[in-house]
Amino acid sequence: MIALVLSLFGAIGPAHAQAEAPAGCTVIGTGSFGTNDRELGITHGLSIAGDGSLYVGDARNSRVQIFASGARSGTTITSGLKSPGGVFVANDGTLYVADTLNHRVQAFAPGRLVGRTVAGTGVGGDAGDELQLPSAVHVGQDGTVYVADTFNDRVQAFAPGETFGETVAEGLRGPAGVFVDRAGTVFVADTLNGQVRAFPPGDTNGIVVAVGLANPTGIFVDRAGTLYVADTFNNRVQAFAAGSVEGTTVAGTGTAGSAADELFFPYDVVVGADATIYVADTNNYRIQAFGPRCAAEAATDEPATDEPASESEDEPVDESDEPATDEPASESEDEPVDDSDESDENDEMAELPNTGSDDDLLVVASVCLAMGLSALGIRRLGYGVS
């Protein structure tokens, strides 16, 4: 099935000489698809809290899992989702989820299993209050919700309490990753153009800040300004020093595989306070770490534990707001969760864009999401591409 899907995509990116990257260690997942609290399906999102807890968007299982620092067993903390993509944990512990097939972003207060819609209407569209297959979400310091509106080739920004978004980045093709630094610059994985672009406040055209990529997806910027990119179809993670458009391989070999130093369709990346790089190694059904955490575990021979995460963490803080990273955290939200906005899991699948055969599009969406290609896969197969 993988070969069939990829054969439809054609050339997926340039070949590059690979720098030797360090071996990693598996911190979550078993390497096989599964649905229990130790296993993962297809992972499209990854975020890290200040206490080291990892939040994983498990698209295939339509859930988000939280793993306490060092734990190998997770706890499902969200419901009512359909193939969730990117996830983001704010400094007050609020979890934001790109609920891809429901065409919306959901916010979950700490310890709550029912979310409220903060962007999108639940029906795919291109109006100011609508989204189509959103792939990623990030929250700015002022609480603005930034959404990679993948099928609409734009990034939308929703101010706190607003239902209509403002387009802050356009001229993109299938954007599947978004990150906002402390200066308010919006970094976007311009996925189908094989690059990352940066959009300073007020500039909707942006500048290219990373090249030599093949369908980049998740992105992360640390406090030093280093940009980390999940270079998905090159099966690696690239790091770009501030001001440089040429990257260095920091995870993966460039060849798909399941060895400790290999990745297979990496979809998202975050960096911890100790500079450990965590990668959503999508088609290996695991979260792979590279760097200090692996060295520490090897030295102490104490791998991650089996203790499950609690459903309510005490004021988790997004890792990017810690000294080693550059990710802003949102202001605390005092508005209570609106339980009435919960999705009925027995409802029909949310309407997909009517750009071709509805049945065909549903099949393609399911295949692409299952193979770790998300909304960008649908675009590459010709649905909705002008």
Tab-separated table of C-alpha atoms in Angstrom, residues 94-311:
chain	number	residue	atom	x	y	z
A	94	THR	CA	-4.649	24.159	27.791
A	95	LEU	CA	-4.285	21.672	24.966
A	96	TYR	CA	-5.032	22.836	21.410
A	97	VAL	CA	-5.699	20.227	18.721
A	98	ALA	CA	-5.965	20.543	14.944
A	99	ASP	CA	-9.036	18.333	14.526
A	100	THR	CA	-8.297	17.677	10.878
A	101	LEU	CA	-11.284	15.785	9.501
A	102	ASN	CA	-13.666	17.933	11.554
A	103	HIS	CA	-12.188	21.106	9.975
A	104	ARG	CA	-11.666	22.876	13.295
A	105	VAL	CA	-9.346	23.486	16.242
A	106	GLN	CA	-10.399	22.258	19.665
A	107	ALA	CA	-9.146	23.531	23.033
A	108	PHE	CA	-9.157	21.317	26.132
A	109	ALA	CA	-8.688	22.832	29.575
A	110	PRO	CA	-6.378	20.892	31.932
A	111	GLY	CA	-7.983	17.661	33.038
A	112	ARG	CA	-11.005	18.049	30.747
A	113	LEU	CA	-12.021	15.407	28.251
A	114	VAL	CA	-14.472	17.645	26.399
A	115	GLY	CA	-13.195	20.495	24.261
A	116	ARG	CA	-14.544	23.702	22.808
A	117	THR	CA	-14.105	24.953	19.273
A	118	VAL	CA	-11.760	27.958	18.981
A	119	ALA	CA	-11.348	27.991	15.170
A	120	GLY	CA	-13.420	26.627	12.314
A	121	THR	CA	-17.059	25.669	12.088
A	122	GLY	CA	-16.831	21.904	11.694
A	123	VAL	CA	-17.627	22.141	7.975
A	124	GLY	CA	-14.874	22.541	5.415
A	125	GLY	CA	-14.730	25.879	3.612
A	126	ASP	CA	-12.602	28.900	2.743
A	127	ALA	CA	-14.546	31.705	4.429
A	128	GLY	CA	-12.953	33.661	7.264
A	129	ASP	CA	-14.557	31.488	9.912
A	130	GLU	CA	-13.878	28.211	8.106
A	131	LEU	CA	-10.980	25.778	7.698
A	132	GLN	CA	-10.300	22.876	5.348
A	133	LEU	CA	-8.289	19.965	6.705
A	134	PRO	CA	-6.162	21.970	9.182
A	135	SER	CA	-2.879	20.176	9.890
A	136	ALA	CA	-1.183	22.157	12.659
A	137	VAL	CA	-1.823	24.720	15.386
A	138	HIS	CA	0.282	27.097	17.477
A	139	VAL	CA	-0.729	29.673	20.082
A	140	GLY	CA	0.988	33.039	20.424
A	141	GLN	CA	1.840	34.841	23.642
A	142	ASP	CA	-1.317	36.936	23.398
A	143	GLY	CA	-3.515	33.864	23.018
A	144	THR	CA	-3.937	34.171	19.245
A	145	VAL	CA	-4.496	30.761	17.658
A	146	TYR	CA	-2.508	30.225	14.444
A	147	VAL	CA	-3.719	27.431	12.155
A	148	ALA	CA	-2.057	25.785	9.169
A	149	ASP	CA	-5.184	25.735	6.993
A	150	THR	CA	-3.725	23.139	4.688
A	151	PHE	CA	-6.340	22.709	2.010
A	152	ASN	CA	-6.834	26.484	1.727
A	153	ASP	CA	-3.080	27.145	1.257
A	154	ARG	CA	-2.926	29.698	4.065
A	155	VAL	CA	-2.324	30.313	7.752
A	156	GLN	CA	-5.220	31.799	9.679
A	157	ALA	CA	-4.903	33.688	12.961
A	158	PHE	CA	-7.828	33.772	15.391
A	159	ALA	CA	-7.604	36.391	18.133
A	160	PRO	CA	-8.913	35.305	21.555
A	161	GLY	CA	-12.694	35.056	21.462
A	162	GLU	CA	-12.918	35.737	17.716
A	163	THR	CA	-14.615	33.307	15.356
A	164	PHE	CA	-13.325	34.898	12.145
A	165	GLY	CA	-9.661	34.499	11.332
A	166	GLU	CA	-7.187	36.804	9.639
A	167	THR	CA	-4.938	35.447	6.892
A	168	VAL	CA	-1.357	36.059	8.040
A	169	ALA	CA	0.442	33.866	5.501
A	170	GLU	CA	-0.525	33.116	1.910
A	171	GLY	CA	1.054	32.080	-1.370
A	172	LEU	CA	1.617	28.615	0.123
A	173	ARG	CA	0.972	25.099	-1.142
A	174	GLY	CA	-0.388	22.616	1.361
A	175	PRO	CA	1.149	24.107	4.540
A	176	ALA	CA	1.373	21.386	7.186
A	177	GLY	CA	3.352	23.052	9.994
A	178	VAL	CA	3.252	26.386	11.840
A	179	PHE	CA	5.306	27.942	14.631
A	180	VAL	CA	5.280	31.480	16.078
A	181	ASP	CA	8.364	32.858	17.821
A	182	ARG	CA	8.470	35.408	20.627
A	183	ALA	CA	8.851	38.279	18.146
A	184	GLY	CA	5.603	37.266	16.444
A	185	THR	CA	7.253	35.891	13.306
A	186	VAL	CA	5.173	33.075	11.828
A	187	PHE	CA	7.212	30.162	10.471
A	188	VAL	CA	5.355	27.912	8.035
A	189	ALA	CA	6.205	24.571	6.486
A	190	ASP	CA	5.365	25.343	2.842
A	191	THR	CA	5.030	21.640	2.342
A	192	LEU	CA	4.351	21.115	-1.334
A	193	ASN	CA	6.937	23.746	-2.278
A	194	GLY	CA	9.617	21.908	-0.275
A	195	GLN	CA	10.618	24.853	1.905
A	196	VAL	CA	9.973	26.761	5.117
A	197	ARG	CA	8.987	30.430	4.986
A	198	ALA	CA	8.969	33.090	7.695
A	199	PHE	CA	6.345	35.837	7.901
A	200	PRO	CA	7.232	38.806	10.118
A	201	PRO	CA	4.237	40.645	11.621
A	202	GLY	CA	2.289	42.406	8.857
A	203	ASP	CA	4.027	40.571	5.996
A	204	THR	CA	1.756	38.019	4.314
A	205	ASN	CA	4.258	37.150	1.557
A	206	GLY	CA	7.136	35.951	3.717
A	207	ILE	CA	10.732	34.989	2.978
A	208	VAL	CA	12.289	31.566	2.417
A	209	VAL	CA	14.352	30.457	5.413
A	210	ALA	CA	14.929	26.763	4.659
A	211	VAL	CA	15.367	24.833	1.404
A	212	GLY	CA	16.481	21.376	0.230
A	213	LEU	CA	13.451	19.690	1.794
A	214	ALA	CA	10.972	17.092	0.562
A	215	ASN	CA	7.471	17.650	1.906
A	216	PRO	CA	8.450	19.238	5.245
A	217	THR	CA	5.771	19.070	7.931
A	218	GLY	CA	6.342	19.790	11.649
A	219	ILE	CA	8.652	22.681	12.603
A	220	PHE	CA	10.144	24.032	15.838
A	221	VAL	CA	12.302	27.064	16.661
A	222	ASP	CA	14.438	27.227	19.803
A	223	ARG	CA	15.555	30.332	21.719
A	224	ALA	CA	18.792	30.532	19.760
A	225	GLY	CA	16.760	30.834	16.579
A	226	THR	CA	17.634	27.373	15.295
A	227	LEU	CA	14.873	25.990	13.099
A	228	TYR	CA	14.158	22.252	13.263
A	229	VAL	CA	12.202	20.682	10.402
A	230	ALA	CA	10.622	17.264	10.008
A	231	ASP	CA	11.830	16.607	6.449
A	232	THR	CA	9.201	13.956	5.937
A	233	PHE	CA	9.921	12.414	2.558
A	234	ASN	CA	13.684	12.594	3.158
A	235	ASN	CA	13.188	10.576	6.366
A	236	ARG	CA	15.231	12.933	8.524
A	237	VAL	CA	15.142	16.035	10.711
A	238	GLN	CA	17.085	19.069	9.547
A	239	ALA	CA	18.375	21.922	11.726
A	240	PHE	CA	18.911	25.397	10.262
A	241	ALA	CA	20.968	27.912	12.202
A	242	ALA	CA	19.506	31.403	12.320
A	243	GLY	CA	20.203	33.146	9.024
A	244	SER	CA	21.163	29.979	7.127
A	245	VAL	CA	18.916	28.357	4.508
A	246	GLU	CA	21.074	25.224	4.345
A	247	GLY	CA	20.418	22.608	6.997
A	248	THR	CA	22.291	19.916	8.898
A	249	THR	CA	20.871	16.468	9.556
A	250	VAL	CA	20.327	15.968	13.292
A	251	ALA	CA	18.093	12.869	13.206
A	252	GLY	CA	17.606	10.125	10.651
A	253	THR	CA	19.851	8.938	7.836
A	254	GLY	CA	17.805	9.987	4.821
A	255	THR	CA	16.779	6.392	4.178
A	256	ALA	CA	13.512	5.009	5.508
A	257	GLY	CA	14.039	2.357	8.168
A	258	SER	CA	13.323	1.233	11.701
A	259	ALA	CA	16.824	1.063	13.164
A	260	ALA	CA	17.696	3.327	16.082
A	261	ASP	CA	19.277	5.934	13.797
A	262	GLU	CA	16.554	5.752	11.128
A	263	LEU	CA	13.139	7.335	10.618
A	264	PHE	CA	10.180	6.494	8.391
A	265	PHE	CA	8.047	9.525	7.451
A	266	PRO	CA	8.864	11.757	10.449
A	267	TYR	CA	5.915	14.121	10.827
A	268	ASP	CA	6.637	16.425	13.763
A	269	VAL	CA	9.539	17.514	15.951
A	270	VAL	CA	10.022	19.279	19.290
A	271	VAL	CA	13.093	20.006	21.391
A	272	GLY	CA	13.252	19.584	25.164
A	273	ALA	CA	14.893	21.809	27.754
A	274	ASP	CA	17.944	19.506	27.765
A	275	ALA	CA	18.250	19.794	23.946
A	276	THR	CA	16.856	16.309	23.350
A	277	ILE	CA	15.156	16.150	19.955
A	278	TYR	CA	11.851	14.257	19.932
A	279	VAL	CA	10.457	13.042	16.607
A	280	ALA	CA	7.023	11.696	15.680
A	281	ASP	CA	8.353	8.732	13.671
A	282	THR	CA	5.021	8.174	12.006
A	283	ASN	CA	5.314	4.943	10.070
A	284	ASN	CA	7.426	3.303	12.755
A	285	TYR	CA	4.603	3.909	15.244
A	286	ARG	CA	6.919	5.455	17.805
A	287	ILE	CA	8.362	8.636	19.255
A	288	GLN	CA	12.103	8.564	18.746
A	289	ALA	CA	14.467	10.706	20.830
A	290	PHE	CA	17.941	11.901	19.818
A	291	GLY	CA	20.471	13.480	22.155
A	292	PRO	CA	20.971	13.814	25.908
A	293	ARG	CA	17.999	11.711	27.009
A	294	CYS	CA	19.268	8.688	25.128
A	295	ALA	CA	22.775	9.114	26.531
A	296	ALA	CA	21.413	9.425	30.055
A	297	GLU	CA	19.261	6.325	29.738
A	298	ALA	CA	22.124	4.343	28.276
A	299	ALA	CA	24.449	5.432	31.088
A	300	THR	CA	21.997	4.560	33.861
A	301	ASP	CA	20.398	1.610	32.085
A	302	GLU	CA	17.057	3.009	33.262
A	303	PRO	CA	14.675	3.219	30.316
A	304	ALA	CA	11.363	5.018	30.420
A	305	THR	CA	8.891	3.727	33.002
A	306	ASP	CA	5.484	2.184	32.600
A	307	GLU	CA	3.723	4.633	34.888
A	308	PRO	CA	0.749	6.216	33.103
A	309	ALA	CA	0.300	9.941	33.005
A	310	SER	CA	-2.334	11.535	35.180
A	311	GLU	CA	-5.309	13.128	33.461
